[in-house]
PDB file of C-alpha atoms in Angstrom:
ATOM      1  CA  UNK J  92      31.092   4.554   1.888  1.00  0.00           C
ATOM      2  CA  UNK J  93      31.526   4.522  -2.110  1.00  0.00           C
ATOM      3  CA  UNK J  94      35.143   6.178  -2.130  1.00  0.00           C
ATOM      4  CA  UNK J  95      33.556   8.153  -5.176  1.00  0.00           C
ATOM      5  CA  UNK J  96      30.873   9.618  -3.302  1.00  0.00           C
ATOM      6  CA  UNK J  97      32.588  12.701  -0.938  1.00  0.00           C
ATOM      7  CA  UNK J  98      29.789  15.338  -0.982  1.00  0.00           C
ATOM      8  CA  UNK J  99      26.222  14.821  -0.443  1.00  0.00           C
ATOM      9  CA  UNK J 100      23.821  17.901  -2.177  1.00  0.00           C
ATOM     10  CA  UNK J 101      20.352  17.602  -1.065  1.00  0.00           C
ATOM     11  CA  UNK J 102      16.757  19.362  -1.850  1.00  0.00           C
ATOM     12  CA  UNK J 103      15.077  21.003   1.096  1.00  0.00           C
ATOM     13  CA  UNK J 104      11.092  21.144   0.452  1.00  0.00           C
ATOM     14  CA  UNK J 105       9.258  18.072   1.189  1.00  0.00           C
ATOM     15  CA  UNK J 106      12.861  16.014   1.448  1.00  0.00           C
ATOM     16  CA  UNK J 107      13.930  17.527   4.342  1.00  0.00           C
ATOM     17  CA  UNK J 108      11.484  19.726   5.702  1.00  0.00           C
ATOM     18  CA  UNK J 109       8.213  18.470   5.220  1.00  0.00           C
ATOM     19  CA  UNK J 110       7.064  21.516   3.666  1.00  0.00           C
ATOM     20  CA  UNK J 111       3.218  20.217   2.363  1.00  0.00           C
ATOM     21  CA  UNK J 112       1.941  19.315   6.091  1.00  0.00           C
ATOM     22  CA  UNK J 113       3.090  23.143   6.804  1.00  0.00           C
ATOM     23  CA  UNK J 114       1.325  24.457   3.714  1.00  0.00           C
ATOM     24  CA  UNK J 115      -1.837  22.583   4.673  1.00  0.00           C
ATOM     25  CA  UNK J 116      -2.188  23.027   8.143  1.00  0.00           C
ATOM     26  CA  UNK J 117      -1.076  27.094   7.542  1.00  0.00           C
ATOM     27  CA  UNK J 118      -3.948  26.981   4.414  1.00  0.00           C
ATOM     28  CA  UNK J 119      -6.678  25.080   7.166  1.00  0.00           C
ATOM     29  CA  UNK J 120      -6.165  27.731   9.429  1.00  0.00           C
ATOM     30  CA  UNK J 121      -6.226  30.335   7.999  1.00  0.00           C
ATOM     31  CA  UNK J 122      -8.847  29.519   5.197  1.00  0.00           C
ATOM     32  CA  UNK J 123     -11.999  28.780   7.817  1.00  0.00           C
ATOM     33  CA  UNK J 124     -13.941  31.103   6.761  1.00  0.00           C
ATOM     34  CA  UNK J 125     -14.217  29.861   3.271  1.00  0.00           C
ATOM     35  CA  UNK J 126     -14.173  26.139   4.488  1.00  0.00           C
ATOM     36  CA  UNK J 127     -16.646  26.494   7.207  1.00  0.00           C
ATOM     37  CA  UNK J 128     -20.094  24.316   6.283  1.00  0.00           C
ATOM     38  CA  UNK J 129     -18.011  22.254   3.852  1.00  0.00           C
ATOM     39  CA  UNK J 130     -17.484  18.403   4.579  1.00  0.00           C
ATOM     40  CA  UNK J 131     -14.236  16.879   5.962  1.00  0.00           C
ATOM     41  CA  UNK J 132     -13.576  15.619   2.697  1.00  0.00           C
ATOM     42  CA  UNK J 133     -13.556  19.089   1.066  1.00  0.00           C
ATOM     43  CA  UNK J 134     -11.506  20.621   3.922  1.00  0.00           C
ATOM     44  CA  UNK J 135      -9.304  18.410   3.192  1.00  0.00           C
ATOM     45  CA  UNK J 136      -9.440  18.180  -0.940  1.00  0.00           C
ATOM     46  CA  UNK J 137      -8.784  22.216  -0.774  1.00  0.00           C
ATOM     47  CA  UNK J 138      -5.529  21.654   1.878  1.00  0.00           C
ATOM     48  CA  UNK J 139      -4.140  18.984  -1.046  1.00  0.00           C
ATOM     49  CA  UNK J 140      -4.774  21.132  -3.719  1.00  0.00           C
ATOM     50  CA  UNK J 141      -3.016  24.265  -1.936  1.00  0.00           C
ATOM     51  CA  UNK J 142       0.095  22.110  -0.809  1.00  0.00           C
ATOM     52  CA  UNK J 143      -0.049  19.990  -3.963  1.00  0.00           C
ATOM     53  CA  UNK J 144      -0.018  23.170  -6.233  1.00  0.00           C
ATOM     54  CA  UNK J 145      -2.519  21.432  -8.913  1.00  0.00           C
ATOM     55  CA  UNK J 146      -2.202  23.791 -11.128  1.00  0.00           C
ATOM     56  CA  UNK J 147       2.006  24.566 -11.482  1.00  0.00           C
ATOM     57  CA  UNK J 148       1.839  28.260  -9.992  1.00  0.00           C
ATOM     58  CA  UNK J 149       5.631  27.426  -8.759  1.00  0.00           C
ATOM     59  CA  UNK J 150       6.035  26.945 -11.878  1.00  0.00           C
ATOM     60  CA  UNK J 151       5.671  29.661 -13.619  1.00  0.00           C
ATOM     61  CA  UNK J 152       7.406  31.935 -10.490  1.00  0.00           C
ATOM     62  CA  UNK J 153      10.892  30.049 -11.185  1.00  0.00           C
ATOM     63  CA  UNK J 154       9.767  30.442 -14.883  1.00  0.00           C
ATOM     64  CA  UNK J 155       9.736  34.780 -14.042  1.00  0.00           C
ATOM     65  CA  UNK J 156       6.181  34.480 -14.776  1.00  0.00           C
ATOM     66  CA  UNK J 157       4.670  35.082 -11.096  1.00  0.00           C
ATOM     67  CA  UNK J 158       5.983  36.804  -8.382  1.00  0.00           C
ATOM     68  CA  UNK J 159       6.529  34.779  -5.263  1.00  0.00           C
ATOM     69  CA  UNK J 160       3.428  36.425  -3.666  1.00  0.00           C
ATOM     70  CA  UNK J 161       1.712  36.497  -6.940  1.00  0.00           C
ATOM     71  CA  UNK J 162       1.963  32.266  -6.762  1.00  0.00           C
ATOM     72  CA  UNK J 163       0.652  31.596  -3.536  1.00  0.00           C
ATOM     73  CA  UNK J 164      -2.372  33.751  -4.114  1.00  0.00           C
ATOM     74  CA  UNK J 165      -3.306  31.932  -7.308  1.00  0.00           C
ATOM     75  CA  UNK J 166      -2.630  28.633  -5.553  1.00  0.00           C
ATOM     76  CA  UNK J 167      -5.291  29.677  -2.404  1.00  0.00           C
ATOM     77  CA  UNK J 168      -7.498  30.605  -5.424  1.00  0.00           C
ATOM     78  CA  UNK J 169      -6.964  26.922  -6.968  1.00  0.00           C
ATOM     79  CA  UNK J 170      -7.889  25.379  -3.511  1.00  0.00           C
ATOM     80  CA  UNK J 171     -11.093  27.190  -3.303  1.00  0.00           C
ATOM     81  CA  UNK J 172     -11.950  26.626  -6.477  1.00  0.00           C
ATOM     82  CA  UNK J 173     -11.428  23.096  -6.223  1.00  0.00           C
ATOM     83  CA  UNK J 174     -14.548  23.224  -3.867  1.00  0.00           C
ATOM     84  CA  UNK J 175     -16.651  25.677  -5.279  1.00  0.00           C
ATOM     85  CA  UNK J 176     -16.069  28.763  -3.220  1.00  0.00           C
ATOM     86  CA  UNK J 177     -15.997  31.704  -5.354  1.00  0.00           C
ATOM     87  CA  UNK J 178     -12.865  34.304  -5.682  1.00  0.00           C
ATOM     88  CA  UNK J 179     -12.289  36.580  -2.595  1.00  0.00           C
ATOM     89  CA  UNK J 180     -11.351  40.117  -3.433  1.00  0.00           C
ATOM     90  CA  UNK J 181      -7.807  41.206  -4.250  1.00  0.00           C
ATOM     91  CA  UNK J 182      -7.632  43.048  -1.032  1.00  0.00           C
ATOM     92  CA  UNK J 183      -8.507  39.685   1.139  1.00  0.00           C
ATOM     93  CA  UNK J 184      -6.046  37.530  -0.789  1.00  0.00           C
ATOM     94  CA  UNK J 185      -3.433  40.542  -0.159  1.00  0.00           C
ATOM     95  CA  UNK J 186      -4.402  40.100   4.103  1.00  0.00           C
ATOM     96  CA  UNK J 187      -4.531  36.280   3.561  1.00  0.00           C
ATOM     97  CA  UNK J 188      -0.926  36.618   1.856  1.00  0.00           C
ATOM     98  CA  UNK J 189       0.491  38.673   4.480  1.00  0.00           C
ATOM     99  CA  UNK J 190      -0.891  36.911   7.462  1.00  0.00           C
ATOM    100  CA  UNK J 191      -0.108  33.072   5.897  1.00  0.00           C
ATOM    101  CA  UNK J 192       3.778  34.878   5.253  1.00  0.00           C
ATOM    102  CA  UNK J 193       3.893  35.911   8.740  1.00  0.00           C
ATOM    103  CA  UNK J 194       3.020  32.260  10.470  1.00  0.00           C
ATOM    104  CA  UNK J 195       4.175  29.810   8.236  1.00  0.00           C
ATOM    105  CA  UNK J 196       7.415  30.008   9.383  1.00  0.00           C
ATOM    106  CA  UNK J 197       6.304  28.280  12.605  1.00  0.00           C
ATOM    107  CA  UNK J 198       4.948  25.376  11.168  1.00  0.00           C
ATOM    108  CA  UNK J 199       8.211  24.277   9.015  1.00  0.00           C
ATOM    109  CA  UNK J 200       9.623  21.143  11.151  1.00  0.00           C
ATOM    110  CA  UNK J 201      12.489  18.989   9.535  1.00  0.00           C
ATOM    111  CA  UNK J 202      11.216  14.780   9.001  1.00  0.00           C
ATOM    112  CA  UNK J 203      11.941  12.710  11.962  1.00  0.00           C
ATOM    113  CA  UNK J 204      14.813  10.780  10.413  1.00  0.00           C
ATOM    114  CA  UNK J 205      16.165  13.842   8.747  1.00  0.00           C
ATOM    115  CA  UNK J 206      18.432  15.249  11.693  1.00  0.00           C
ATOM    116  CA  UNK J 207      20.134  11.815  12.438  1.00  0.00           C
ATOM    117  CA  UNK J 208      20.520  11.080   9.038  1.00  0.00           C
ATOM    118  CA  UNK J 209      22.841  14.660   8.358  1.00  0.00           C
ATOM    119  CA  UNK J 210      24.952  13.769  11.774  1.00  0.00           C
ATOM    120  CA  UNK J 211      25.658  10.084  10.181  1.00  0.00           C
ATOM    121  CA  UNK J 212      27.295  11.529   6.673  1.00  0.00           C
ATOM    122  CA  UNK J 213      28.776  14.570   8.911  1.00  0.00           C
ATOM    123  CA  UNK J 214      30.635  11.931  10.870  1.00  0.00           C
ATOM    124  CA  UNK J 215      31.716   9.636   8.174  1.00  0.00           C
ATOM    125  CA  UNK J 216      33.457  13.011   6.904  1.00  0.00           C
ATOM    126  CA  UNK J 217      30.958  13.324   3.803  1.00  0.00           C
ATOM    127  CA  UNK J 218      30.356  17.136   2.820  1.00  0.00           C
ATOM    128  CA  UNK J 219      26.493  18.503   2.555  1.00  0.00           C
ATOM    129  CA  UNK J 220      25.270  21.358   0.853  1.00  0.00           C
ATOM    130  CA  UNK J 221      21.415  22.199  -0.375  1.00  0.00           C
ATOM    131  CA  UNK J 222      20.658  22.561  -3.423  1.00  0.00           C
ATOM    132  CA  UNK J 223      16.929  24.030  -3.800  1.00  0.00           C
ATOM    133  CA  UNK J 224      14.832  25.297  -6.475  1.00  0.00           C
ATOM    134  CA  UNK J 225      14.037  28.972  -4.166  1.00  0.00           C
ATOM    135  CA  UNK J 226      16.051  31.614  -3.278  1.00  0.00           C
ATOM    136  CA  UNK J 227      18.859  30.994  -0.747  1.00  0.00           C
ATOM    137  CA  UNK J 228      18.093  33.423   2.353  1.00  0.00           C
ATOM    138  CA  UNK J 229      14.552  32.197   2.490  1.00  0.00           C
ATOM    139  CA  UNK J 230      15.431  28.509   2.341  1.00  0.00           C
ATOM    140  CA  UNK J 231      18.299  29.524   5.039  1.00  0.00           C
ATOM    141  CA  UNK J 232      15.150  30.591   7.399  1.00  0.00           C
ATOM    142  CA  UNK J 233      13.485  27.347   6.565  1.00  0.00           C
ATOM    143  CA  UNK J 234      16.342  25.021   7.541  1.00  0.00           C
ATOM    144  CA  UNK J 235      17.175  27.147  10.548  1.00  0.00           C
ATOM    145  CA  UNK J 236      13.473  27.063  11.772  1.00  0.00           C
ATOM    146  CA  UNK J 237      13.636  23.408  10.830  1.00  0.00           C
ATOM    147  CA  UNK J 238      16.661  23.016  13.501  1.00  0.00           C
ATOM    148  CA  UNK J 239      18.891  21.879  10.211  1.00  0.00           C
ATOM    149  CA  UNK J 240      20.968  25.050   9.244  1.00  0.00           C
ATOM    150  CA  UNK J 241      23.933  24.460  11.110  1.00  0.00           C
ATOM    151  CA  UNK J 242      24.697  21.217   9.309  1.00  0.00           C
ATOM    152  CA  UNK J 243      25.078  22.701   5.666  1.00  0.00           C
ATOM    153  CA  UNK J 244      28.214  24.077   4.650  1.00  0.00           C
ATOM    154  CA  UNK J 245      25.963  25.702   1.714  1.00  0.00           C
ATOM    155  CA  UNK J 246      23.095  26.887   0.773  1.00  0.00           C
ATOM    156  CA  UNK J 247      22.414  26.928  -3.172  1.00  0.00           C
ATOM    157  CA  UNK J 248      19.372  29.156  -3.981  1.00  0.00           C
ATOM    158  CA  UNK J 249      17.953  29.755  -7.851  1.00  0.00           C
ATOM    159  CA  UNK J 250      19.580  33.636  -7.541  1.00  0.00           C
ATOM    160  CA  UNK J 251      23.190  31.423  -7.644  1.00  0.00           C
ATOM    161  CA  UNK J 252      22.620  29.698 -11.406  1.00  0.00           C
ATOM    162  CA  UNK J 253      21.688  30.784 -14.635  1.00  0.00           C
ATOM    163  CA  UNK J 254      18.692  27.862 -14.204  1.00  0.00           C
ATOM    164  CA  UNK J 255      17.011  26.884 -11.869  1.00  0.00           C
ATOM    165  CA  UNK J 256      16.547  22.346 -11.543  1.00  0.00           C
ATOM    166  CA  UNK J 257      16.557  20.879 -13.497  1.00  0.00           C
ATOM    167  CA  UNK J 258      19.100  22.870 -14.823  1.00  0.00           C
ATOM    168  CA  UNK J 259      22.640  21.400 -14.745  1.00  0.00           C
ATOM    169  CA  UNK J 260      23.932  25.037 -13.634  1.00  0.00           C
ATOM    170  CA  UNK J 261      22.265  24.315 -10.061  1.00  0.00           C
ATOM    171  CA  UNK J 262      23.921  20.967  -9.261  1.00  0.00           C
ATOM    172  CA  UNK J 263      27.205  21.975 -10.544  1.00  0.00           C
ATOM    173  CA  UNK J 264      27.037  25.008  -8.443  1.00  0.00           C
ATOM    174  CA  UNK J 265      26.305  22.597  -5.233  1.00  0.00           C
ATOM    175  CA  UNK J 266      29.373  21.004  -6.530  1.00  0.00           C
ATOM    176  CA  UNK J 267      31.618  23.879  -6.358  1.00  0.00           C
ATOM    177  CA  UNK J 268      30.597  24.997  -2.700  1.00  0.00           C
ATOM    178  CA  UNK J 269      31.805  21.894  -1.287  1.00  0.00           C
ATOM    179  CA  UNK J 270      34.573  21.619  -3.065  1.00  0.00           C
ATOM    180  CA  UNK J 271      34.143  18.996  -5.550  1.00  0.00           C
ATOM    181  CA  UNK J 272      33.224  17.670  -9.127  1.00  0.00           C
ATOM    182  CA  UNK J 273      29.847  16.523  -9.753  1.00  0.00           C
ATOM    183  CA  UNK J 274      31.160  12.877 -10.354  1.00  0.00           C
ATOM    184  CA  UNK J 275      31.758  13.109  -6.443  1.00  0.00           C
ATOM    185  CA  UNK J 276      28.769  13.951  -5.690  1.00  0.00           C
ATOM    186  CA  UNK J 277      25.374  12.181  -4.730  1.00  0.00           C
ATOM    187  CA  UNK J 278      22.156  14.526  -4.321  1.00  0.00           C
ATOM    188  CA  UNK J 279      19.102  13.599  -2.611  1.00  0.00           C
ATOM    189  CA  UNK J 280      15.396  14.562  -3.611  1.00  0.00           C
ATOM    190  CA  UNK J 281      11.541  14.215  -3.245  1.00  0.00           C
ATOM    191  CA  UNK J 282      11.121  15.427  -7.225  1.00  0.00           C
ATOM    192  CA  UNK J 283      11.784  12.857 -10.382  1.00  0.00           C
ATOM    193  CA  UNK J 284      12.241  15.250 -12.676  1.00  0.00           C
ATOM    194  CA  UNK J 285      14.013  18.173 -10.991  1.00  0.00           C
ATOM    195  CA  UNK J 286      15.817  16.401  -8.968  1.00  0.00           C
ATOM    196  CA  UNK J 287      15.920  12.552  -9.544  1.00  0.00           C
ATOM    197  CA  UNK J 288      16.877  13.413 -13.991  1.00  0.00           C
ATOM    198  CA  UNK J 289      17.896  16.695 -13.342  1.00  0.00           C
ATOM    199  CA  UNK J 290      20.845  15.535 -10.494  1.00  0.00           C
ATOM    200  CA  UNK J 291      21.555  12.298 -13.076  1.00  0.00           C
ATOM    201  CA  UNK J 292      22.114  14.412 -16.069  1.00  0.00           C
ATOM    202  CA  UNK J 293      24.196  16.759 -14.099  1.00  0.00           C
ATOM    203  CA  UNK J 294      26.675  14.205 -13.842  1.00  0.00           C
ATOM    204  CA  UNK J 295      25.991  12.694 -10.237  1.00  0.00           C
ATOM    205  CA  UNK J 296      25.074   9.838  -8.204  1.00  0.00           C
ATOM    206  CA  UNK J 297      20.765  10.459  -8.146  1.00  0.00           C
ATOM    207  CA  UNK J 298      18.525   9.289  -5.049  1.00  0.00           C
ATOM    208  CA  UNK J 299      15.032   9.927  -5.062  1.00  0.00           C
ATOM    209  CA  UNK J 300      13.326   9.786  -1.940  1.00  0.00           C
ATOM    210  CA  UNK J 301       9.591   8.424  -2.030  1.00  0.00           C
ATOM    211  CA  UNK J 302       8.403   8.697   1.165  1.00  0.00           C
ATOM    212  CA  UNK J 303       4.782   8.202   0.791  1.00  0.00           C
ATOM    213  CA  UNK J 304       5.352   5.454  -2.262  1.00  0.00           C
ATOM    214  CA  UNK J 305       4.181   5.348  -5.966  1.00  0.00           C
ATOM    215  CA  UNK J 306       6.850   7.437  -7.542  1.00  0.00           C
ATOM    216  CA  UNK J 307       8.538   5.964 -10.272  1.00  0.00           C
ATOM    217  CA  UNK J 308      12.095   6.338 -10.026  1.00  0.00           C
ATOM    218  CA  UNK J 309      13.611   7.720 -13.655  1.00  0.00           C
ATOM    219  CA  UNK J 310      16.646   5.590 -15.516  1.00  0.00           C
ATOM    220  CA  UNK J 311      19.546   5.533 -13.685  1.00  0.00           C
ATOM    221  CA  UNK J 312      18.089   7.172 -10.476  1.00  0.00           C
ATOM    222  CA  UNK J 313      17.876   5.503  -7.160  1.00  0.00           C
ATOM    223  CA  UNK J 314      14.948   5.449  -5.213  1.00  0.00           C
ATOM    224  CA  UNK J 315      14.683   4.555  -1.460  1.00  0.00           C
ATOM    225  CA  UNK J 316      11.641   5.286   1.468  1.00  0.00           C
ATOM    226  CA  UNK J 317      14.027   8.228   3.513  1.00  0.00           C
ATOM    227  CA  UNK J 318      16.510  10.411   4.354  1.00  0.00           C
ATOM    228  CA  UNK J 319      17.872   7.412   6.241  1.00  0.00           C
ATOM    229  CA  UNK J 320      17.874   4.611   3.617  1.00  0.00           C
ATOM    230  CA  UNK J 321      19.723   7.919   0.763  1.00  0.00           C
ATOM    231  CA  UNK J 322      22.439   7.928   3.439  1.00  0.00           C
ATOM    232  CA  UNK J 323      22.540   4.161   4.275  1.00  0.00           C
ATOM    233  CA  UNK J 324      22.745   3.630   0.313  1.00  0.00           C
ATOM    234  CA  UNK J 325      25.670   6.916   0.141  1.00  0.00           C
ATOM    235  CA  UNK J 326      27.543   4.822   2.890  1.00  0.00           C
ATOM    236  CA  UNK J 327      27.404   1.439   1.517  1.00  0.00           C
ATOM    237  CA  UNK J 328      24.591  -0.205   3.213  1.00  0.00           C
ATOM    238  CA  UNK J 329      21.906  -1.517   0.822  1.00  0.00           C
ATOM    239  CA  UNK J 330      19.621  -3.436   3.039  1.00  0.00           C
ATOM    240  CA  UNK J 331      16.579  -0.423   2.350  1.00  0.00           C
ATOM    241  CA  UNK J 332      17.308   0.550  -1.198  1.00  0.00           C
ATOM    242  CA  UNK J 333      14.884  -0.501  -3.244  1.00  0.00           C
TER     243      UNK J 333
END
């Protein structure tokens, strides 16, 4: 392991929980009464544009904008849309909210390699925190229901900076709850901007992880296929950075 590198921050959505299959499969279900006599193909076009959020409604929530509700609503009016299906009523989006609230929590499940990967910097004596651009108690849930929690000294939510990424303010604050400066720090994440720039600018060592290929990697930012290659590349071993 780089002797400079002593803490290891990481992102949570779609690096270590794979938070888009969840989104999908919870949108599918609980959409088929808007998707029934559509083809595969738009079934699935709607899922992508829920999960994908096509037009930035999670934007605009970290921005104050939306409420967290507020978002998801707009983005289950995006996916229909995307097909042609016309608005439902405000009082079926609130029941649609409610009940996709209620079960999503079942479907968030950590990436295979994730849970090895945290036991292999644990054991080298490396320090992990998260670092994520939602509020702290609901990413808590996440990890928890993704069988993760227990490994993370910390949990840094958007309520804990004055920012949220790519703000410096976030990192920095991931830096102080384990203990360390940035400049001992690496952080791990699935986003080139908020996370790839955002963790280089802040001063640490940046891995992107690009699981499903075709992300270009910003200056200065490292980008590897997985949890497993970030932590083979944090320990020393290079064989599956790219």
């Amino acid at each position: 392991m780089s002797t400079s590198i002593r803490g290891v921050l990481f992102d949570v959505d779609d690096t270590l929980v794979d938070l888009r299959a969840a989104m999908a499969s919870m949108f599918s279900e609980l959409s088929a009464q808007w998707l029934r006599g559509h083809s595969a193909e738009a079934r699935q076009r709607a899922a992508v544009a829920f999960a994908g959020d096509i037009h930035g409604r999670y934007e605009r929530y970290l921005a104050g904008e939306l409420g967290f509700g507020e978002q998801r609503a707009m983005r289950f009016v995006d996916a229909l849309a995307e097909i042609g299906v016309a608005v439902p009523e405000p009082a079926v989006l609130e029941e649609w909210n409610s009940l996709y609230e209620a079960g999503i929590s079942g479907r968030w499940a950590a990436f295979d390699d994730v849970g090895v990967s945290l036991d292999r910097l644990r054991a080298a004596g490396v320090r992990i925190a998260a670092v994520t651009n939602n509020v702290a108690d609901y990413q808590r849930r996440k990890l928890s229901a993704a069988g993760l929690a227990e490994r993370f000294s910390a949990v840094i939510g958007i309520e804990e900076a004055a920012a949220p990424k790519p703000a410096p303010e976030m990192f920095h604050a991931g830096a102080r709850a384990v203990g360390l400066d940035p400049s001992g720090c690496a952080y791990v994440g699935d986003n080139p901007i908020a996370d790839g720039e955002g963790a280089r600018d802040a001063g640490m060592v940046s891995v992107l992880v690009d699981r499903g290929g075709g992300v270009e990697a910003p200056c200065g930012v490292t980008k590897v296929a997985s949890c497993e290659a970030a932590v083979d590349f944090v320990l020393g071993r290079c064989s599956r950075v790219e």
